[in-house]
mmCIF file of C-alpha atoms in Angstrom:
data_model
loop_
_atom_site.group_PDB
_atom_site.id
_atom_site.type_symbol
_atom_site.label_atom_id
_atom_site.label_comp_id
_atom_site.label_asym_id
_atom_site.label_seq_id
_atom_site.Cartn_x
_atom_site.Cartn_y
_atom_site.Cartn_z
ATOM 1 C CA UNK A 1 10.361 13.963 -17.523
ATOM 2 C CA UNK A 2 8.800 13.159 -14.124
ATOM 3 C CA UNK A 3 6.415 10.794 -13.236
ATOM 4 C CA UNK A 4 4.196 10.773 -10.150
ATOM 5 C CA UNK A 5 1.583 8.130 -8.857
ATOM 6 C CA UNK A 6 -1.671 9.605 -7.205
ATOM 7 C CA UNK A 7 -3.606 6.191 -7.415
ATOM 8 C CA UNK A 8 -2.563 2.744 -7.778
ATOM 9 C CA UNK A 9 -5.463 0.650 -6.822
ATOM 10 C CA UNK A 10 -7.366 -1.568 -8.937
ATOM 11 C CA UNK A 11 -11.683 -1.646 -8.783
ATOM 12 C CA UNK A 12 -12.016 0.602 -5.625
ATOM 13 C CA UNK A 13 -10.017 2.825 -3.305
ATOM 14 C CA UNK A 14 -8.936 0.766 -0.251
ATOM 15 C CA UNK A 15 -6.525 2.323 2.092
ATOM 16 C CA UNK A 16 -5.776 0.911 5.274
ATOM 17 C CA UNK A 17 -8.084 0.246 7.927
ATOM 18 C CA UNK A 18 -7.451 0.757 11.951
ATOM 19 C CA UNK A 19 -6.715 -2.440 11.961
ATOM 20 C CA UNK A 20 -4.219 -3.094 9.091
ATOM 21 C CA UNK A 21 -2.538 0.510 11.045
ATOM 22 C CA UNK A 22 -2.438 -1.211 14.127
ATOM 23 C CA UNK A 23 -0.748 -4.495 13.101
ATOM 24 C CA UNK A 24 1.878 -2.121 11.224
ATOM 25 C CA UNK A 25 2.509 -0.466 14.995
ATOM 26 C CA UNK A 26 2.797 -3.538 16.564
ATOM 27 C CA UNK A 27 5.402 -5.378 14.220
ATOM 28 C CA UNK A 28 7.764 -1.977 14.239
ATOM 29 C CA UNK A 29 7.312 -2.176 18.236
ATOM 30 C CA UNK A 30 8.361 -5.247 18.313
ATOM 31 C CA UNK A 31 11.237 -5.099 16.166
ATOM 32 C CA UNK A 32 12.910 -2.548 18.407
ATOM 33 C CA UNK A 33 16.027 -3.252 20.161
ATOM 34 C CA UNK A 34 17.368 -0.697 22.701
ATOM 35 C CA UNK A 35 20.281 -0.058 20.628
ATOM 36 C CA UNK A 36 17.936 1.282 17.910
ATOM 37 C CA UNK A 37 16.645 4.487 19.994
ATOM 38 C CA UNK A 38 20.108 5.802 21.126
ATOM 39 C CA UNK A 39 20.167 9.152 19.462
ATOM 40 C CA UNK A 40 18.362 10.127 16.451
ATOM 41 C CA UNK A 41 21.033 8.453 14.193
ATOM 42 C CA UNK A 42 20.042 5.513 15.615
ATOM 43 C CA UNK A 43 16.269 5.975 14.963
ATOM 44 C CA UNK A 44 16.844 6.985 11.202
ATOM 45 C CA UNK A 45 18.564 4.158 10.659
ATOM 46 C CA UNK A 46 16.098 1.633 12.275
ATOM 47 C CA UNK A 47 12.995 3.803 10.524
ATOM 48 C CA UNK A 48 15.016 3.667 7.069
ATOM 49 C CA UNK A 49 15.222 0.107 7.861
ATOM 50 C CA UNK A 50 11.684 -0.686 7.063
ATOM 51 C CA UNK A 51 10.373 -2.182 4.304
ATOM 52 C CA UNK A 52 7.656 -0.061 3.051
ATOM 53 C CA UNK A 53 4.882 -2.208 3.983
ATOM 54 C CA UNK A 54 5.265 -0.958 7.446
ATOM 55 C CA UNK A 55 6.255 2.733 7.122
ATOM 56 C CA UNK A 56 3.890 3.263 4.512
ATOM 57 C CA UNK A 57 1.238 2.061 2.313
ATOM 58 C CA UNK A 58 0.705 0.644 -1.007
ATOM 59 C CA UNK A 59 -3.064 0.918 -0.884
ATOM 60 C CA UNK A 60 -5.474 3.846 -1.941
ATOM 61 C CA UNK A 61 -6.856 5.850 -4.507
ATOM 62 C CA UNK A 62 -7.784 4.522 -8.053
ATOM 63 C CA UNK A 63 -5.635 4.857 -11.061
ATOM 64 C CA UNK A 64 -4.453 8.474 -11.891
ATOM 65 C CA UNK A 65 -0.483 8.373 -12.919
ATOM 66 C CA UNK A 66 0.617 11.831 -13.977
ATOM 67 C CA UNK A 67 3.412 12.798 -16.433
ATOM 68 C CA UNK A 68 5.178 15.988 -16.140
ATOM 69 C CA UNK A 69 7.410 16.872 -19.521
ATOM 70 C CA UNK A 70 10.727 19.063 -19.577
ATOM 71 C CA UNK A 71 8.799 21.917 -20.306
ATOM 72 C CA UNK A 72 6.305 21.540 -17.127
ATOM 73 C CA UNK A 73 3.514 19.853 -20.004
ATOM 74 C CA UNK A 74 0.602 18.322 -18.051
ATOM 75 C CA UNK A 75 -0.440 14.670 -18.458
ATOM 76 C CA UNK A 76 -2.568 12.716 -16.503
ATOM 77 C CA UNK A 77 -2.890 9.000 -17.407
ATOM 78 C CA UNK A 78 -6.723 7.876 -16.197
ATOM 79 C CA UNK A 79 -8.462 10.054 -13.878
ATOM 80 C CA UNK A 80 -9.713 7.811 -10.629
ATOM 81 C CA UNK A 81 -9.978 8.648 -7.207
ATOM 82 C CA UNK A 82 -5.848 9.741 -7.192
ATOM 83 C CA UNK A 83 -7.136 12.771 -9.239
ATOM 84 C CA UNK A 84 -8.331 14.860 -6.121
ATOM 85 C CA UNK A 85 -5.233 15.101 -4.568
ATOM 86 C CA UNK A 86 -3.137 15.848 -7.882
ATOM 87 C CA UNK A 87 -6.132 18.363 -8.408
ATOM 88 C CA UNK A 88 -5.315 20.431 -5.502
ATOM 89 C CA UNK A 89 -1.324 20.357 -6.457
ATOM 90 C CA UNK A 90 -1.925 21.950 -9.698
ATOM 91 C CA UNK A 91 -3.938 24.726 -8.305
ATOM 92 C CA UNK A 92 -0.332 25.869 -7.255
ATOM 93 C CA UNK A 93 0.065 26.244 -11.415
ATOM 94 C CA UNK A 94 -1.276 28.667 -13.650
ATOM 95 C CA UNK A 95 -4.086 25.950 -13.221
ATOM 96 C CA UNK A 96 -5.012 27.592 -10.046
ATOM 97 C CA UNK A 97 -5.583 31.145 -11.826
ATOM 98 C CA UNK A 98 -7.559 29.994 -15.020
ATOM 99 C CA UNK A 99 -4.344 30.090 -17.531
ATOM 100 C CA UNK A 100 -3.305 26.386 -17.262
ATOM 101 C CA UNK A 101 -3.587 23.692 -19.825
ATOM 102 C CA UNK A 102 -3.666 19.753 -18.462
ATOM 103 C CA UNK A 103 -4.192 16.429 -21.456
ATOM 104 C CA UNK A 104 -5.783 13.695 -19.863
ATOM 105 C CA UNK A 105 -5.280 10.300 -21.575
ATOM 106 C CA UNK A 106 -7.910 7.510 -20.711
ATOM 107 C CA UNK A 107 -7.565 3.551 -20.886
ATOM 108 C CA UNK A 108 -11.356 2.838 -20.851
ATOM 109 C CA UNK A 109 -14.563 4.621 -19.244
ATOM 110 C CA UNK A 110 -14.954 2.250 -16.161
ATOM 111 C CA UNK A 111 -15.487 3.412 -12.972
ATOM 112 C CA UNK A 112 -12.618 3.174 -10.942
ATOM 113 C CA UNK A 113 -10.549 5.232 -13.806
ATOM 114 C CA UNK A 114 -13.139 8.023 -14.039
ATOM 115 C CA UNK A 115 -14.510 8.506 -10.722
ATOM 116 C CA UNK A 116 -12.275 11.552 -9.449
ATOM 117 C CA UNK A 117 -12.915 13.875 -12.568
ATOM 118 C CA UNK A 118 -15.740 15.611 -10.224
ATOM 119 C CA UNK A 119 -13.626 16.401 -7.783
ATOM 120 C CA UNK A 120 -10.675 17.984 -10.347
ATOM 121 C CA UNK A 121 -10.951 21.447 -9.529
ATOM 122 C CA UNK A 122 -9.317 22.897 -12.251
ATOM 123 C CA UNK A 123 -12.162 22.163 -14.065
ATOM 124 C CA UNK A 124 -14.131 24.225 -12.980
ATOM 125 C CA UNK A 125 -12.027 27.527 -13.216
ATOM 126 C CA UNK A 126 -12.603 29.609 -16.600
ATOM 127 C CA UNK A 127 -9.864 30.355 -18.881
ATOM 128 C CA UNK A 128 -8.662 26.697 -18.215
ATOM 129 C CA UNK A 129 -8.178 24.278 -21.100
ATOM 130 C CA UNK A 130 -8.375 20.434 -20.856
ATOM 131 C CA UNK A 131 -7.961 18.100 -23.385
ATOM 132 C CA UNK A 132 -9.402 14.893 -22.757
ATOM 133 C CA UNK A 133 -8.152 11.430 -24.875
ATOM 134 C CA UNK A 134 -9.121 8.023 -25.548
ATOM 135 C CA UNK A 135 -9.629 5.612 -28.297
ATOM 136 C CA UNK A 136 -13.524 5.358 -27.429
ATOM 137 C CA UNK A 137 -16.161 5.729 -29.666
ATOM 138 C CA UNK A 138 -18.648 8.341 -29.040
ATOM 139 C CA UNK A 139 -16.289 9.458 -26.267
ATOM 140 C CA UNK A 140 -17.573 13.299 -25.339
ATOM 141 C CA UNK A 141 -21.255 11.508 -25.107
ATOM 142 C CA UNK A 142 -20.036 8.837 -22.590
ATOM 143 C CA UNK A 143 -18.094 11.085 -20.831
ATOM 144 C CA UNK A 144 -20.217 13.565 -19.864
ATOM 145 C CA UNK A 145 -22.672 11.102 -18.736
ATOM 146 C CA UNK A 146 -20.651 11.120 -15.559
ATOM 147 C CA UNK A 147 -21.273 14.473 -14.571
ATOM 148 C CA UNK A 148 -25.418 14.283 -15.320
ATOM 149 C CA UNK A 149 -28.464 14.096 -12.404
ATOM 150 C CA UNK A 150 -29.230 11.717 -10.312
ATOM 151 C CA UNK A 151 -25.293 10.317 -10.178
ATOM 152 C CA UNK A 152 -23.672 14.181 -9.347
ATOM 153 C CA UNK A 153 -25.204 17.800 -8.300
ATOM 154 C CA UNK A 154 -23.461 19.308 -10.812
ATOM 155 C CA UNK A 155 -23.716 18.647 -14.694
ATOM 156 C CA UNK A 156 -21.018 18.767 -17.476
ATOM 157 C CA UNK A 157 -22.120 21.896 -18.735
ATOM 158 C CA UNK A 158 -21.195 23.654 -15.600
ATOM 159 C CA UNK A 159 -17.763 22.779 -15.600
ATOM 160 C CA UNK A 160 -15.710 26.727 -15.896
ATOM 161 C CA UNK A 161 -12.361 25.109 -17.869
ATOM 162 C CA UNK A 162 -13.240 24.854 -21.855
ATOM 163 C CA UNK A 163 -12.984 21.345 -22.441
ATOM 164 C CA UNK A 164 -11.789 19.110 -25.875
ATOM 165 C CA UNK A 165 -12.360 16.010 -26.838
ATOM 166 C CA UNK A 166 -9.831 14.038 -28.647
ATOM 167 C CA UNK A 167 -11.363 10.740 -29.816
ATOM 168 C CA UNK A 168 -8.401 8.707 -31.068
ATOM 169 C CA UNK A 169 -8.106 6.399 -33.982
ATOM 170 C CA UNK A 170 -6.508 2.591 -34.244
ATOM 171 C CA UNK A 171 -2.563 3.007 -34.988
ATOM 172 C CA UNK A 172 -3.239 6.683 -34.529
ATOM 173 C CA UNK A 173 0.394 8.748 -33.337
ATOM 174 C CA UNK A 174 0.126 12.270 -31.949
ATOM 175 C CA UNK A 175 1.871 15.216 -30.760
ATOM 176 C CA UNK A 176 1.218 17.089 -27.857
ATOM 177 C CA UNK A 177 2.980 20.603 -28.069
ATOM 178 C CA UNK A 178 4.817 18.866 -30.910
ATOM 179 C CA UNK A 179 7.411 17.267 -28.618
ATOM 180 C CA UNK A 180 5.767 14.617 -26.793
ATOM 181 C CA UNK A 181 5.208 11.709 -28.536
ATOM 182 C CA UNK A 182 1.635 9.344 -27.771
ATOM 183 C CA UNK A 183 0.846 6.232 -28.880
ATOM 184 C CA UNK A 184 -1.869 3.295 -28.034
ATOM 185 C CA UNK A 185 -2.333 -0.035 -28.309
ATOM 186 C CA UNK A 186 -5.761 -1.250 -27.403
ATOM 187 C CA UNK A 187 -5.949 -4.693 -24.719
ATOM 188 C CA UNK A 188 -7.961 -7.783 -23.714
ATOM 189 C CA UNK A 189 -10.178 -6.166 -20.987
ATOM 190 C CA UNK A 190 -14.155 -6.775 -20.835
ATOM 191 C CA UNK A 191 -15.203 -3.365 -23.483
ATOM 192 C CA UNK A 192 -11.750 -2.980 -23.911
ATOM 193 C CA UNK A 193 -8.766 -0.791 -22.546
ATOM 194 C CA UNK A 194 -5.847 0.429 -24.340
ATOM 195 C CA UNK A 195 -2.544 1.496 -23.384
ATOM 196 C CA UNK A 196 -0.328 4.386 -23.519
ATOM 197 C CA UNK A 197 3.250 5.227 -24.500
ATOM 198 C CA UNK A 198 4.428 8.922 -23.708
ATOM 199 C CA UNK A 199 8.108 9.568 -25.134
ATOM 200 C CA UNK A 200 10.136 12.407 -24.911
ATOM 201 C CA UNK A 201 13.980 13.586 -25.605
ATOM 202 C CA UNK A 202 14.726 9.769 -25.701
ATOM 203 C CA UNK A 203 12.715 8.518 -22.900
ATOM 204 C CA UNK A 204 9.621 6.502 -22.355
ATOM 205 C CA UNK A 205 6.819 5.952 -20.260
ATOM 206 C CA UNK A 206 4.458 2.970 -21.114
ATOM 207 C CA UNK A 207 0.986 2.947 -19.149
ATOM 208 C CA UNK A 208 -0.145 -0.766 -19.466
ATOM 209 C CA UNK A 209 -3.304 -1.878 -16.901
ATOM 210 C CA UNK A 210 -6.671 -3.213 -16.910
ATOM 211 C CA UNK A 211 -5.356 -5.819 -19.516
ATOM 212 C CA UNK A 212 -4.923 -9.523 -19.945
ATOM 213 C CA UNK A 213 -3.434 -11.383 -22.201
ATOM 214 C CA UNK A 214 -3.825 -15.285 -23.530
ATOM 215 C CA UNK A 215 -1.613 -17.540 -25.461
ATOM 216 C CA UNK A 216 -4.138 -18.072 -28.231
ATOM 217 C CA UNK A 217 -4.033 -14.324 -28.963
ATOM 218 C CA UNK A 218 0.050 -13.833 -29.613
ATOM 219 C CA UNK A 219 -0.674 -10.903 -31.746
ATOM 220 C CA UNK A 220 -2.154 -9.200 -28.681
ATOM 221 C CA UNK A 221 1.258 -9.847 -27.110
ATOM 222 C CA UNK A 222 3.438 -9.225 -29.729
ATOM 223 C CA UNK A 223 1.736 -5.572 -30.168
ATOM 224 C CA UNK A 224 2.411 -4.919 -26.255
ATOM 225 C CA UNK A 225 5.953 -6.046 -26.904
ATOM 226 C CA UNK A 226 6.264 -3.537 -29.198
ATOM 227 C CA UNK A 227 4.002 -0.699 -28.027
ATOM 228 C CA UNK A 228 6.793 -1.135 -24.733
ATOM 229 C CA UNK A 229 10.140 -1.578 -26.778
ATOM 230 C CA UNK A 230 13.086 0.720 -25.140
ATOM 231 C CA UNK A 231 10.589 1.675 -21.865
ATOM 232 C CA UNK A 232 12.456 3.795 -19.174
ATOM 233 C CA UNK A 233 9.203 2.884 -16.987
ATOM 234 C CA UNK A 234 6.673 -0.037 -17.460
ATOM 235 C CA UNK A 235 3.621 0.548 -15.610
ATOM 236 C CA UNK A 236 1.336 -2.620 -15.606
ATOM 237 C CA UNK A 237 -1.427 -4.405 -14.029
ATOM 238 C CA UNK A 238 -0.206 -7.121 -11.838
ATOM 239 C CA UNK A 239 -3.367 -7.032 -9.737
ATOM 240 C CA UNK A 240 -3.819 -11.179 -9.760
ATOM 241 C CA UNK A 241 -1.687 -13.381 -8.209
ATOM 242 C CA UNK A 242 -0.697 -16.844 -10.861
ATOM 243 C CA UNK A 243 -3.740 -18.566 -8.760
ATOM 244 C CA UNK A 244 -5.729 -15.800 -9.214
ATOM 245 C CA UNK A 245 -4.639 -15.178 -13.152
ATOM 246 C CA UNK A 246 -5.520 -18.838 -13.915
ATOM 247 C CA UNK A 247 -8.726 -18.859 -12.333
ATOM 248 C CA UNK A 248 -10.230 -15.436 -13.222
ATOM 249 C CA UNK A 249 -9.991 -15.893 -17.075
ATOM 250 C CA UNK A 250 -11.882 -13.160 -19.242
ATOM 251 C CA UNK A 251 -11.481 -10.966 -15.584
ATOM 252 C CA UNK A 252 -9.267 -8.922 -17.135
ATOM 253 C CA UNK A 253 -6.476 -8.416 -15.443
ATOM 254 C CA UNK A 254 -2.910 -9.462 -15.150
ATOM 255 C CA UNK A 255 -0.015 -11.003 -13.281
ATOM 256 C CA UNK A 256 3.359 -9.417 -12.240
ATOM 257 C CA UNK A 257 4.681 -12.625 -14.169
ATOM 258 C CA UNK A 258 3.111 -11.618 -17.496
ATOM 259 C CA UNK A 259 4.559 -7.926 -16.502
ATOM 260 C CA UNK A 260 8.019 -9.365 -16.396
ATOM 261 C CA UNK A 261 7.640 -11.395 -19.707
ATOM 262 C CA UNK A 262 6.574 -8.337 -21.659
ATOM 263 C CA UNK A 263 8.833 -6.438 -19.947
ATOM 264 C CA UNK A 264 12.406 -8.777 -20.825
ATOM 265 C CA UNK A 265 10.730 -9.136 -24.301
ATOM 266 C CA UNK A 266 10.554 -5.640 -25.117
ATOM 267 C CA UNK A 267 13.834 -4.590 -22.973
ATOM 268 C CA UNK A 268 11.836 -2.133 -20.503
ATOM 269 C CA UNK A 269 14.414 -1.265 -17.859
ATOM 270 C CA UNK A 270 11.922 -0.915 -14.636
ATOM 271 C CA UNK A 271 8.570 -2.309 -14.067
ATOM 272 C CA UNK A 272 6.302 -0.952 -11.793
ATOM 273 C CA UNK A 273 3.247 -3.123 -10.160
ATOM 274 C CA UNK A 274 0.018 -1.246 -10.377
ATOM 275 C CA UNK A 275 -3.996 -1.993 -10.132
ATOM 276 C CA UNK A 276 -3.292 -3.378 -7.282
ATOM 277 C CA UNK A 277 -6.151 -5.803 -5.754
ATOM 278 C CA UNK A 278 -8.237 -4.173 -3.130
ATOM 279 C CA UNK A 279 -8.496 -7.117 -0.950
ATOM 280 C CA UNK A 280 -4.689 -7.022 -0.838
ATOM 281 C CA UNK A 281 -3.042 -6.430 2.205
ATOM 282 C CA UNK A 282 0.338 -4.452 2.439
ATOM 283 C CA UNK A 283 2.041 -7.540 3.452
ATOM 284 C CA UNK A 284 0.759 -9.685 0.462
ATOM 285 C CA UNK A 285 1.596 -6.801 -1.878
ATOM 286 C CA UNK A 286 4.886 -6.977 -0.886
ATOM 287 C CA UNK A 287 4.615 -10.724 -1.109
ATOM 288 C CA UNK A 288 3.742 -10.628 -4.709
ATOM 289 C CA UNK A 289 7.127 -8.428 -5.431
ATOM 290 C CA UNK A 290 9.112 -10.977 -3.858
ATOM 291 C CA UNK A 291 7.541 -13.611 -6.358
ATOM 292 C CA UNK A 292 8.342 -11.332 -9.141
ATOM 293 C CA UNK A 293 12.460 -11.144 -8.299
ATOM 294 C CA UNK A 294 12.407 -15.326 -8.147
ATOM 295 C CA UNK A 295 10.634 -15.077 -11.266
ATOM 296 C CA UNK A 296 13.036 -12.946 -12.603
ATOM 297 C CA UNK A 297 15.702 -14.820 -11.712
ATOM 298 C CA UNK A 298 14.290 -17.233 -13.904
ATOM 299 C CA UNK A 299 13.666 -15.442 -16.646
ATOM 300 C CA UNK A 300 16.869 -14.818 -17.039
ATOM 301 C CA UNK A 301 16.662 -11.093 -16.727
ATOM 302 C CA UNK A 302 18.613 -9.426 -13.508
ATOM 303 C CA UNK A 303 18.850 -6.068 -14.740
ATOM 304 C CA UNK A 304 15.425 -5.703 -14.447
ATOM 305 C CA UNK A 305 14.159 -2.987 -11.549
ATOM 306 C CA UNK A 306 10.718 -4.127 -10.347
ATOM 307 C CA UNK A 307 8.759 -1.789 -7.699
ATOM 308 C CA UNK A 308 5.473 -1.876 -6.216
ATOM 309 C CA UNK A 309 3.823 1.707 -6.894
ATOM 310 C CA UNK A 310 2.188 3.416 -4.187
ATOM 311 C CA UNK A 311 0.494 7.057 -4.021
ATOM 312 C CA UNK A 312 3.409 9.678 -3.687
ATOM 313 C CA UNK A 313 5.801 8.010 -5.282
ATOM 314 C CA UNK A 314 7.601 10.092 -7.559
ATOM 315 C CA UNK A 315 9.849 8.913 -10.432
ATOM 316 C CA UNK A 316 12.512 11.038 -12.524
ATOM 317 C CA UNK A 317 13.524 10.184 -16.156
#
């Protein structure tokens, strides 16, 4: 199983501004020491050096995580901005000539986890089949609002792909190509969200965000404990800082702390931080991750991997 993140950002794409780029130039320049340009040894090692914050980005595109099974099986977990760029790597599959399949399996109809559907190409080649999921009533009606006059040129109906709508029941298992294994658990987020659990040959994936949860509602927390028993990867929203998770109540959204709680509970083996706040900075991203391994520490839990997702970053099970 593979796992790739085109979009990681919570609300809105944000990727880095001019100025963000240029204080990211500056810092490596000054870190430089004449030693560190000898040959291109030297360089690697200085460049490899970096934390991530400064050779890269965590900021982007919107949520769109995809999951690639052993037998190439295409699923895409929320379809936001991150969808566009995916879009154009599977037009290098049997996507790209009208004989591809994709399932698409949404946490809720907001915005920010919808927006890039009009720009999935494969959608609009013939002979294409996409299944779309979610545990939302009336979910073909709301869906194809999306694509409808005056909010895109083009409507639904002239989408090429033949599309299916799965609308998914509470406690309701199923089996895509009767190997991969998908399960939800619906969340605390304002019309609700629900998460995922993809398993396959022994491993999990568990796609948790756009959820909060409160100590007066255990059994909300208990039934993410469970939903993320045994996960090889944890994906969660730890957009909010502990400030931010005490003070935007009913927001919801979560805290990399919460992440890790779940996470030792149910004995998840890496967590990864997604829905990551737009008005976050690389630097306070990274900032947030370093909060989460004292936390950990103190949780009692060393064996657990955290990682800040970014778009790109690739992941095999």
């Amino acid at each position: 199983m593979k796992i790739k993140f085109w979009g990681v950002n919570g609300s809105i794409a944000s990727p880095c501004d001019s100025e963000q780029i240029e204080s990211k130039v500056r810092e490596v320049l000054w870190a430089l020491k004449p030693d560190d340009l000898k040959n291109e040894s030297s360089r690697e090692k200085f460049f490899n050096s970096l934390p991530h914050r400064l050779k890269g980005t965590y900021k982007g595109n919107t949520s769109c995580v995809q999951v690639v099974s052993s037998d190439q099986t295409q699923l895409i977990l929320d379809s936001g901005t991150g969808v566009r760029k995916l879009a154009l790597e599977l037009m290098k599959t049997p996507l790209g000539r009208g004989q591809g399949e994709v399932h698409i399996l949404y946490s809720h109809l907001h915005w920010d986890h919808i927006q890039g559907f009009p720009f999935f190409v494969p959608a609009y080649i013939p002979g294409n089949q996409i299944h779309i999921y979610g545990r939302i009533d009336s979910l073909e009606e709301k869906f194809r609002a999306q694509l409808s006059h005056p909010y895109f040129p083009l409507l639904f109906d002239q989408l090429g792909a033949t599309i299916h709508f799965h609308e998914l029941e509470k406690e309701q298992e199923i089996l895509i190509k009767n190997e991969i294994k998908v399960q939800t658990e619906m969340l605390y987020h304002p019309q609700v969200s629900h998460a995922y659990s993809v398993e396959e040959q022994g491993k999990k994936v568990v796609y948790m965000t756009d959820s909060e949860f409160h100590l007066e509602d255990m059994q909300l927390i208990q039934n993410a404990i469970e939903l993320c028993k045994g996960a090889d990867v944890f994906i969660f929203d730890c957009q909010f800082t502990f400030h931010d998770a005490i003070s935007k109540v009913d927001w919801g959204h979560s805290s990399i702390f919460t992440g890790i709680d779940i996470a030792s509970s149910a004995g998840a083996k890496r967590l990864y931080l997604f829905h990551h706040e737009p008005a976050y900075d690389d630097t306070k991203i990274e900032s947030l991750l370093e909060e989460g391994f004292k936390y950990r520490e103190k949780a009692g839990n060393k064996d657990l991997e955290l990682i800040a997702a970014y778009d790109g970053l690739e992941v095999k099970l």
